[in-house]
Coordinates of C-alpha atoms in Angstrom, one line a residue:
Chain J
M1 CA -1.6 22.9 10.1
S2 CA -3.0 20.2 8.0
L3 CA -5.3 22.2 5.8
T4 CA -3.6 20.8 2.6
E5 CA -4.2 17.2 3.7
L6 CA -7.7 18.0 4.9
H7 CA -8.6 19.3 1.4
L8 CA -7.2 16.1 0.0
A9 CA -9.4 14.1 2.3
L10 CA -12.4 16.2 1.3
L11 CA -11.6 15.4 -2.4
A12 CA -11.0 11.7 -1.7
G13 CA -14.6 10.6 -2.0
A14 CA -15.4 12.2 -5.3
P15 CA -14.3 15.1 -7.5
R16 CA -15.8 18.3 -6.1
H17 CA -15.8 22.0 -6.7
G18 CA -14.9 24.6 -4.2
Y19 CA -18.4 25.2 -2.9
D20 CA -18.9 21.5 -2.3
I21 CA -15.6 21.3 -0.4
K22 CA -16.6 24.1 1.9
Q23 CA -20.0 22.6 2.6
E24 CA -18.5 19.2 3.2
H25 CA -15.9 20.6 5.6
D26 CA -18.4 22.6 7.6
A27 CA -20.6 19.4 7.9
W28 CA -17.6 17.4 9.1
F29 CA -16.6 19.9 11.7
P30 CA -19.7 21.5 13.0
D31 CA -17.9 23.2 15.9
S32 CA -15.1 24.7 13.9
R33 CA -15.0 28.1 12.2
P34 CA -16.7 27.7 8.8
L35 CA -14.1 27.4 6.1
P36 CA -13.8 30.7 4.1
F37 CA -14.3 30.3 0.3
G38 CA -11.1 32.3 -0.3
Q39 CA -9.1 29.7 1.7
V40 CA -10.7 26.8 -0.3
Y41 CA -9.8 28.3 -3.6
A42 CA -6.3 29.3 -2.6
T43 CA -5.7 25.8 -1.3
L44 CA -7.1 24.2 -4.4
A45 CA -4.8 26.3 -6.6
R46 CA -1.9 25.2 -4.4
L47 CA -2.9 21.6 -4.7
Q48 CA -3.1 21.9 -8.4
R49 CA 0.3 23.6 -8.6
D50 CA 1.9 20.9 -6.5
G51 CA 0.3 18.1 -8.6
L52 CA -1.8 16.8 -5.8
A53 CA -5.1 17.7 -7.4
E54 CA -6.2 18.3 -11.0
V55 CA -9.1 20.1 -12.8
V56 CA -11.3 17.5 -14.3
E57 CA -14.2 19.6 -15.5
T58 CA -15.5 23.1 -15.8
R59 CA -19.2 23.4 -15.3
V60 CA -21.4 26.3 -16.3
D61 CA -25.0 25.4 -15.4
G62 CA -26.5 28.8 -16.1
G63 CA -24.8 30.1 -12.9
P64 CA -21.2 30.9 -12.1
E65 CA -18.5 28.8 -13.7
R66 CA -17.4 26.0 -11.4
T67 CA -14.2 24.2 -11.6
V68 CA -14.3 20.6 -10.5
Y69 CA -11.1 19.2 -8.9
A70 CA -10.1 15.6 -8.3
L71 CA -7.3 13.9 -6.4
T72 CA -4.2 12.9 -8.4
D73 CA -2.3 9.7 -7.5
A74 CA 0.3 11.9 -5.8
G75 CA -2.5 13.5 -3.8
D76 CA -3.9 10.2 -2.8
E77 CA -0.4 9.1 -1.7
R78 CA 0.1 12.2 0.3
L79 CA -3.3 11.8 2.0
R80 CA -2.5 8.2 3.0
A81 CA 0.9 9.1 4.3
W82 CA -0.6 11.9 6.5
L83 CA -3.2 9.4 7.9
T84 CA -0.5 6.9 8.8
E85 CA 1.1 9.5 11.2
P86 CA -0.5 9.9 14.6
A87 CA -1.4 13.5 15.6
P88 CA 1.0 15.0 18.1
P89 CA -0.1 14.6 21.7
T90 CA -0.5 18.3 22.4
G91 CA -3.2 20.3 24.1
T92 CA -6.2 21.7 22.3
G93 CA -5.8 25.4 22.7
A94 CA -7.4 25.5 26.1
E95 CA -4.4 27.3 27.5
E96 CA -6.5 30.2 28.7
I97 CA -8.0 28.0 31.4
V98 CA -4.6 27.0 32.6
R99 CA -3.3 30.6 32.7
K100 CA -6.4 31.9 34.6
T101 CA -6.4 29.0 37.1
I102 CA -2.7 29.2 37.8
A103 CA -3.1 33.0 38.2
A104 CA -6.1 32.6 40.5
L105 CA -4.2 30.0 42.6
H106 CA -1.1 32.1 42.9
T107 CA -2.9 35.4 43.7
G108 CA -5.6 33.8 45.8
I109 CA -8.1 36.1 44.0
D110 CA -11.6 34.6 44.2
V111 CA -10.4 31.0 43.5
Q112 CA -13.8 29.6 44.4
G113 CA -15.6 32.0 42.2
H114 CA -13.2 31.2 39.3
V115 CA -13.8 27.5 39.7
A116 CA -17.6 27.9 39.9
R117 CA -17.7 30.1 36.8
Q118 CA -15.3 27.9 34.8
R119 CA -17.3 24.7 35.7
A120 CA -20.5 26.4 34.7
V121 CA -19.3 27.5 31.2
H122 CA -17.6 24.1 30.6
L123 CA -20.7 22.1 31.8
R124 CA -23.0 24.3 29.7
R125 CA -20.9 23.7 26.6
M126 CA -20.8 20.0 27.3
R127 CA -24.5 20.1 27.7
E128 CA -25.0 21.9 24.3
L129 CA -22.6 19.5 22.6
G130 CA -24.5 16.5 24.1
Q131 CA -27.7 17.7 22.4
V132 CA -26.9 16.2 19.0
P133 CA -29.3 17.4 16.3
P134 CA -31.5 14.6 14.8
G135 CA -30.0 13.2 11.7
A136 CA -26.4 14.0 12.7
S137 CA -23.9 11.7 11.0
P138 CA -21.8 9.4 13.1
A139 CA -18.8 11.5 12.2
E140 CA -20.5 14.6 13.5
R141 CA -21.3 12.8 16.7
L142 CA -17.7 11.8 17.1
V143 CA -16.4 15.4 16.7
R144 CA -18.8 16.4 19.5
E145 CA -17.6 13.5 21.7
H146 CA -14.0 14.6 21.1
L147 CA -14.8 18.1 22.3
I148 CA -16.8 16.8 25.3
A149 CA -13.9 14.6 26.3
H150 CA -11.5 17.6 26.2
L151 CA -13.9 19.8 28.3
D152 CA -14.2 16.9 30.8
A153 CA -10.4 16.6 31.0
D154 CA -10.2 20.4 31.7
L155 CA -12.6 20.1 34.5
R156 CA -10.8 17.1 36.0
W157 CA -7.6 19.1 35.8
L158 CA -9.3 22.0 37.5
D159 CA -10.4 19.7 40.4
L160 CA -6.8 18.5 40.8
A161 CA -5.5 22.1 40.8
T162 CA -8.0 23.2 43.5
D163 CA -7.3 20.1 45.6
L164 CA -3.6 20.8 45.5
L165 CA -4.3 24.4 46.6
R166 CA -6.3 23.1 49.5
S167 CA -3.5 20.8 50.6
S168 CA -1.1 23.8 50.7
P169 CA -3.3 26.7 51.6
T170 CA -0.6 29.4 51.5
P171 CA 0.3 30.5 47.9
P172 CA 3.6 29.2 46.8
E173 CA 6.6 31.5 47.6
R174 CA 8.2 33.2 44.7
T175 CA 11.8 32.4 44.4
H176 CA 14.0 35.1 43.1
S177 CA 17.2 34.3 41.5
Chain N
M1 CA -45.0 28.1 40.1
N2 CA -45.3 24.6 41.4
P3 CA -43.8 23.9 44.8
P4 CA -40.5 22.1 44.8
T5 CA -40.7 18.3 44.7
L6 CA -37.7 18.1 47.0
T7 CA -36.5 20.6 49.6
L8 CA -33.6 20.3 52.0
S9 CA -33.5 23.2 54.5
A10 CA -30.3 23.6 56.6
V11 CA -29.8 19.8 56.8
S12 CA -26.8 18.4 58.7
H13 CA -25.7 14.9 59.3
T14 CA -22.8 13.3 61.3
Y15 CA -21.5 9.8 61.4
G16 CA -20.0 9.4 64.9
R17 CA -17.7 12.4 65.1
T18 CA -17.5 12.9 61.3
Q19 CA -19.6 15.6 60.0
A20 CA -20.7 14.4 56.5
L21 CA -23.1 17.3 55.7
R22 CA -23.4 20.7 57.2
D23 CA -26.3 23.1 56.7
A24 CA -27.2 21.9 53.2
T25 CA -30.1 23.8 51.6
L26 CA -31.4 23.0 48.2
S27 CA -34.5 22.3 46.2
V28 CA -35.5 20.6 43.1
A29 CA -38.6 21.7 41.1
P30 CA -40.9 19.4 39.2
G31 CA -39.4 18.7 35.8
E32 CA -35.9 19.8 36.9
V33 CA -32.7 17.8 36.9
V34 CA -30.1 18.8 39.5
A35 CA -26.6 17.2 39.7
V36 CA -24.8 17.1 43.0
T37 CA -21.1 16.8 42.3
G38 CA -17.9 16.9 44.3
P39 CA -14.9 14.8 45.3
S40 CA -15.2 11.4 47.0
G41 CA -16.2 11.8 50.6
C42 CA -17.7 15.3 50.1
G43 CA -21.2 14.2 51.4
K44 CA -22.9 13.6 48.1
S45 CA -24.3 10.2 48.9
T46 CA -25.3 11.2 52.4
L47 CA -27.3 14.1 50.9
L48 CA -29.0 11.6 48.6
L49 CA -29.8 9.1 51.4
L50 CA -31.3 12.0 53.4
A51 CA -33.4 13.1 50.5
A52 CA -34.6 9.4 50.1
G53 CA -35.6 9.2 53.7
V54 CA -33.1 6.3 54.2
L55 CA -31.2 8.4 56.6
R56 CA -33.1 10.6 59.0
A57 CA -32.0 14.3 59.2
Q58 CA -30.3 15.0 62.6
S59 CA -31.1 18.7 62.1
G60 CA -32.9 20.7 59.4
R61 CA -35.9 19.6 57.3
V62 CA -36.3 17.3 54.3
T63 CA -39.6 17.6 52.4
V64 CA -40.5 15.3 49.5
A65 CA -43.7 15.8 47.5
G66 CA -45.2 17.9 50.2
T67 CA -44.4 15.6 53.2
E68 CA -41.8 16.6 55.7
L69 CA -39.9 13.4 56.3
S70 CA -38.5 14.4 59.7
G71 CA -42.0 15.2 60.9
V72 CA -43.5 11.7 60.3
D73 CA -43.0 8.2 61.7
D74 CA -41.1 5.4 60.0
T75 CA -44.2 3.9 58.4
A76 CA -45.3 7.2 56.9
R77 CA -41.7 7.8 55.7
A78 CA -41.6 4.4 54.1
L79 CA -44.9 5.2 52.3
V80 CA -43.4 8.4 50.8
R81 CA -40.4 6.4 49.7
R82 CA -42.5 3.8 48.1
R83 CA -44.9 6.1 46.3
S84 CA -43.0 9.2 45.4
I85 CA -39.4 8.2 45.2
G86 CA -37.4 6.1 42.7
L87 CA -34.0 5.3 44.1
V88 CA -31.0 4.0 42.0
L89 CA -27.9 3.3 44.0
Q90 CA -24.4 2.6 42.7
F91 CA -24.5 -1.2 42.9
G92 CA -28.1 -1.9 42.2
Q93 CA -29.0 -3.1 45.7
L94 CA -31.6 -5.6 44.5
V95 CA -33.4 -7.9 47.0
P96 CA -31.2 -11.1 46.6
D97 CA -34.0 -13.7 47.1
L98 CA -36.4 -12.2 44.6
P99 CA -36.3 -12.8 40.9
V100 CA -35.0 -9.8 39.0
R101 CA -38.4 -9.3 37.4
D102 CA -40.1 -9.2 40.9
N103 CA -37.5 -6.8 42.1
V104 CA -38.5 -4.5 39.3
A105 CA -42.2 -5.1 40.0
L106 CA -41.8 -4.5 43.7
P107 CA -42.9 -0.9 44.0
L108 CA -46.2 -1.9 42.3
L109 CA -46.6 -5.1 44.2
L110 CA -46.2 -3.3 47.5
E111 CA -48.9 -0.8 46.4
G112 CA -51.3 -3.7 45.9
H113 CA -51.3 -3.8 42.1
P114 CA -52.4 -7.2 40.7
A115 CA -49.2 -9.4 40.4
A116 CA -49.8 -10.0 36.6
D117 CA -50.1 -6.3 35.9
A118 CA -47.0 -5.5 38.0
R119 CA -45.0 -8.1 36.3
A120 CA -46.1 -7.0 32.9
A121 CA -45.1 -3.4 33.8
A122 CA -41.7 -4.8 35.0
D123 CA -41.2 -6.7 31.7
G124 CA -41.9 -3.4 29.9
W125 CA -39.3 -1.5 31.9
L126 CA -36.7 -4.3 31.6
D127 CA -37.2 -4.2 27.9
R128 CA -36.8 -0.4 27.9
V129 CA -33.5 -0.5 29.8
G130 CA -32.3 -3.3 27.5
L131 CA -32.0 -6.1 30.1
A132 CA -33.2 -9.5 28.9
V133 CA -33.9 -11.9 31.9
G134 CA -36.0 -14.9 32.3
P135 CA -38.9 -14.9 34.8
D136 CA -36.8 -16.7 37.4
T137 CA -33.4 -15.1 36.9
L138 CA -32.0 -14.1 40.3
P139 CA -30.0 -11.0 41.0
S140 CA -26.9 -13.2 41.7
E141 CA -26.9 -14.2 38.1
L142 CA -26.5 -10.6 36.9
S143 CA -23.3 -8.6 36.2
G144 CA -22.8 -5.3 38.0
G145 CA -23.9 -3.4 35.0
Q146 CA -27.0 -5.6 34.6
A147 CA -27.9 -5.1 38.3
Q148 CA -27.7 -1.3 37.7
L149 CA -30.1 -1.6 34.7
A150 CA -32.5 -3.6 36.8
A151 CA -32.3 -1.1 39.7
A152 CA -33.1 1.7 37.2
A153 CA -36.1 -0.2 35.9
R154 CA -37.3 -0.7 39.5
A155 CA -36.9 3.1 40.2
L156 CA -38.9 4.0 37.1
V157 CA -41.7 1.4 37.2
H158 CA -44.1 3.4 39.4
G159 CA -43.5 6.8 37.7
P160 CA -42.0 8.5 40.8
A161 CA -42.3 12.2 41.4
L162 CA -38.7 12.2 42.6
L163 CA -35.9 10.2 41.0
L164 CA -32.8 9.9 43.1
A165 CA -29.7 8.4 41.5
D166 CA -26.3 7.8 43.0
E167 CA -23.7 7.3 40.2
P168 CA -26.4 5.5 38.2
T169 CA -24.1 4.7 35.3
A170 CA -20.9 3.9 37.1
S171 CA -21.0 0.1 36.3
L172 CA -21.9 0.6 32.7
D173 CA -19.8 1.3 29.6
T174 CA -20.1 4.8 28.1
R175 CA -22.8 4.0 25.5
S176 CA -25.0 1.9 27.8
G177 CA -24.6 4.5 30.6
R178 CA -25.7 7.3 28.3
A179 CA -28.6 5.3 27.0
L180 CA -29.8 4.6 30.5
L181 CA -29.4 8.2 31.6
D182 CA -31.3 9.4 28.5
L183 CA -34.1 7.0 29.4
M184 CA -34.2 8.0 33.1
L185 CA -34.2 11.7 32.5
A186 CA -36.5 11.8 29.5
T187 CA -39.1 9.6 31.2
T188 CA -39.1 11.3 34.5
V189 CA -38.9 14.9 33.2
A190 CA -41.7 14.3 30.6
A191 CA -44.0 13.1 33.5
G192 CA -43.1 16.3 35.5
G193 CA -40.9 14.4 37.9
A194 CA -37.8 15.9 39.5
V195 CA -34.4 14.3 39.3
L196 CA -31.4 14.5 41.7
L197 CA -28.3 12.9 40.3
V198 CA -25.2 12.4 42.5
T199 CA -22.1 12.0 40.4
H200 CA -18.4 12.7 40.1
D201 CA -18.7 12.3 36.3
N202 CA -18.8 15.6 34.6
T203 CA -20.4 14.2 31.5
V204 CA -23.3 13.0 33.7
A205 CA -23.4 16.4 35.5
A206 CA -23.6 18.2 32.1
R207 CA -27.0 16.6 31.6
A208 CA -28.5 18.6 34.5
D209 CA -30.2 22.0 34.6
R210 CA -28.2 22.9 37.6
E211 CA -25.1 21.8 39.4
V212 CA -24.7 21.9 43.2
R213 CA -21.1 21.4 44.2
L214 CA -20.2 19.9 47.5
R215 CA -16.9 20.0 49.3
D216 CA -16.2 18.7 52.8
G217 CA -19.9 18.4 53.5
V218 CA -20.7 22.0 52.6
I219 CA -22.4 23.3 49.4
E220 CA -19.6 25.2 47.7
H221 CA -21.5 26.6 44.8
E222 CA -24.6 26.2 42.8
V223 CA -24.8 27.2 39.1
A224 CA -27.5 27.1 36.4
L225 CA -26.5 25.0 33.3
S226 CA -29.6 25.5 31.1

């Protein structure tokens, strides 16, 4: 989990307080779960403890006190190091589709219905993601493209799985050791 | 509710001994976008050519904008094709001896529109699809992607009631393909036209209101996406 580095990236543009960081995160990743405030403050405290961020100002503008954090040199270095490492080429948490499809293929229970329903929910989601709100930033568009590309990959895999089933219509024999 | 723009009722088609399509029934309503998907050789393109009246249904009925294509002679069928259908095929299929601009103007020229008006309309559509050509540019001078853009302009120039497109973005890069699809769908749907897209590309299918899935010439499932 790269929450630490992500917070460093969110601080890289300018010093920010916790509320700003949360807002910026949620704008960067419109499809992710919104970042809870508690997590932001806990992460900022950790960054400060580890010397990756520092408090540069405490603002009281009539409202609640707001602590403004900035990246330290060490924080900047850590962020850059993180960005030089490619992300691991793993899946994206879509394992449920793999489990269900493999189970449907093995058991032969309503495979066609499974494929139809899975295609429908995937295509609907791709359709929603393709409807980019006016004024969306290029970065927001890119996040949507990434999600669409993954959904597309799932569907192509589903095609391959059902094709394989058709070429060997009897469910594979279980081998018992 | 308006009657469907396109209806196929129990349509079958064979090439020699190969059955390409069996008992296909589907309809597309005005303003609706339907994607026909499925693996290569599943009968998608045959279905589209039957809907376009290019192939004649060997059994079953095909009705476009109120005319049953199998019930009329070739001339009447050609007329429905010219007036009510815009057809985009995978490789453009432009008339080789006609300048690109006249290819695009063709549906209007055949309907007897004054040549100057038809060419002005063609220029407008060439501009909208983002294809810059001179008045004498021939199809042989275009790349595959450019020919596909020209074919799309030709399919849209007369505001057809039914737009039929077979892999309309296959020769284009992602961004150009998406821009062309946006234009084709927005223009046709806004004018109350119906769209049937044949594609194996899920990102294209995801633009439709409904997916019809074909396998081995048979409709396997049909699901609403909107």
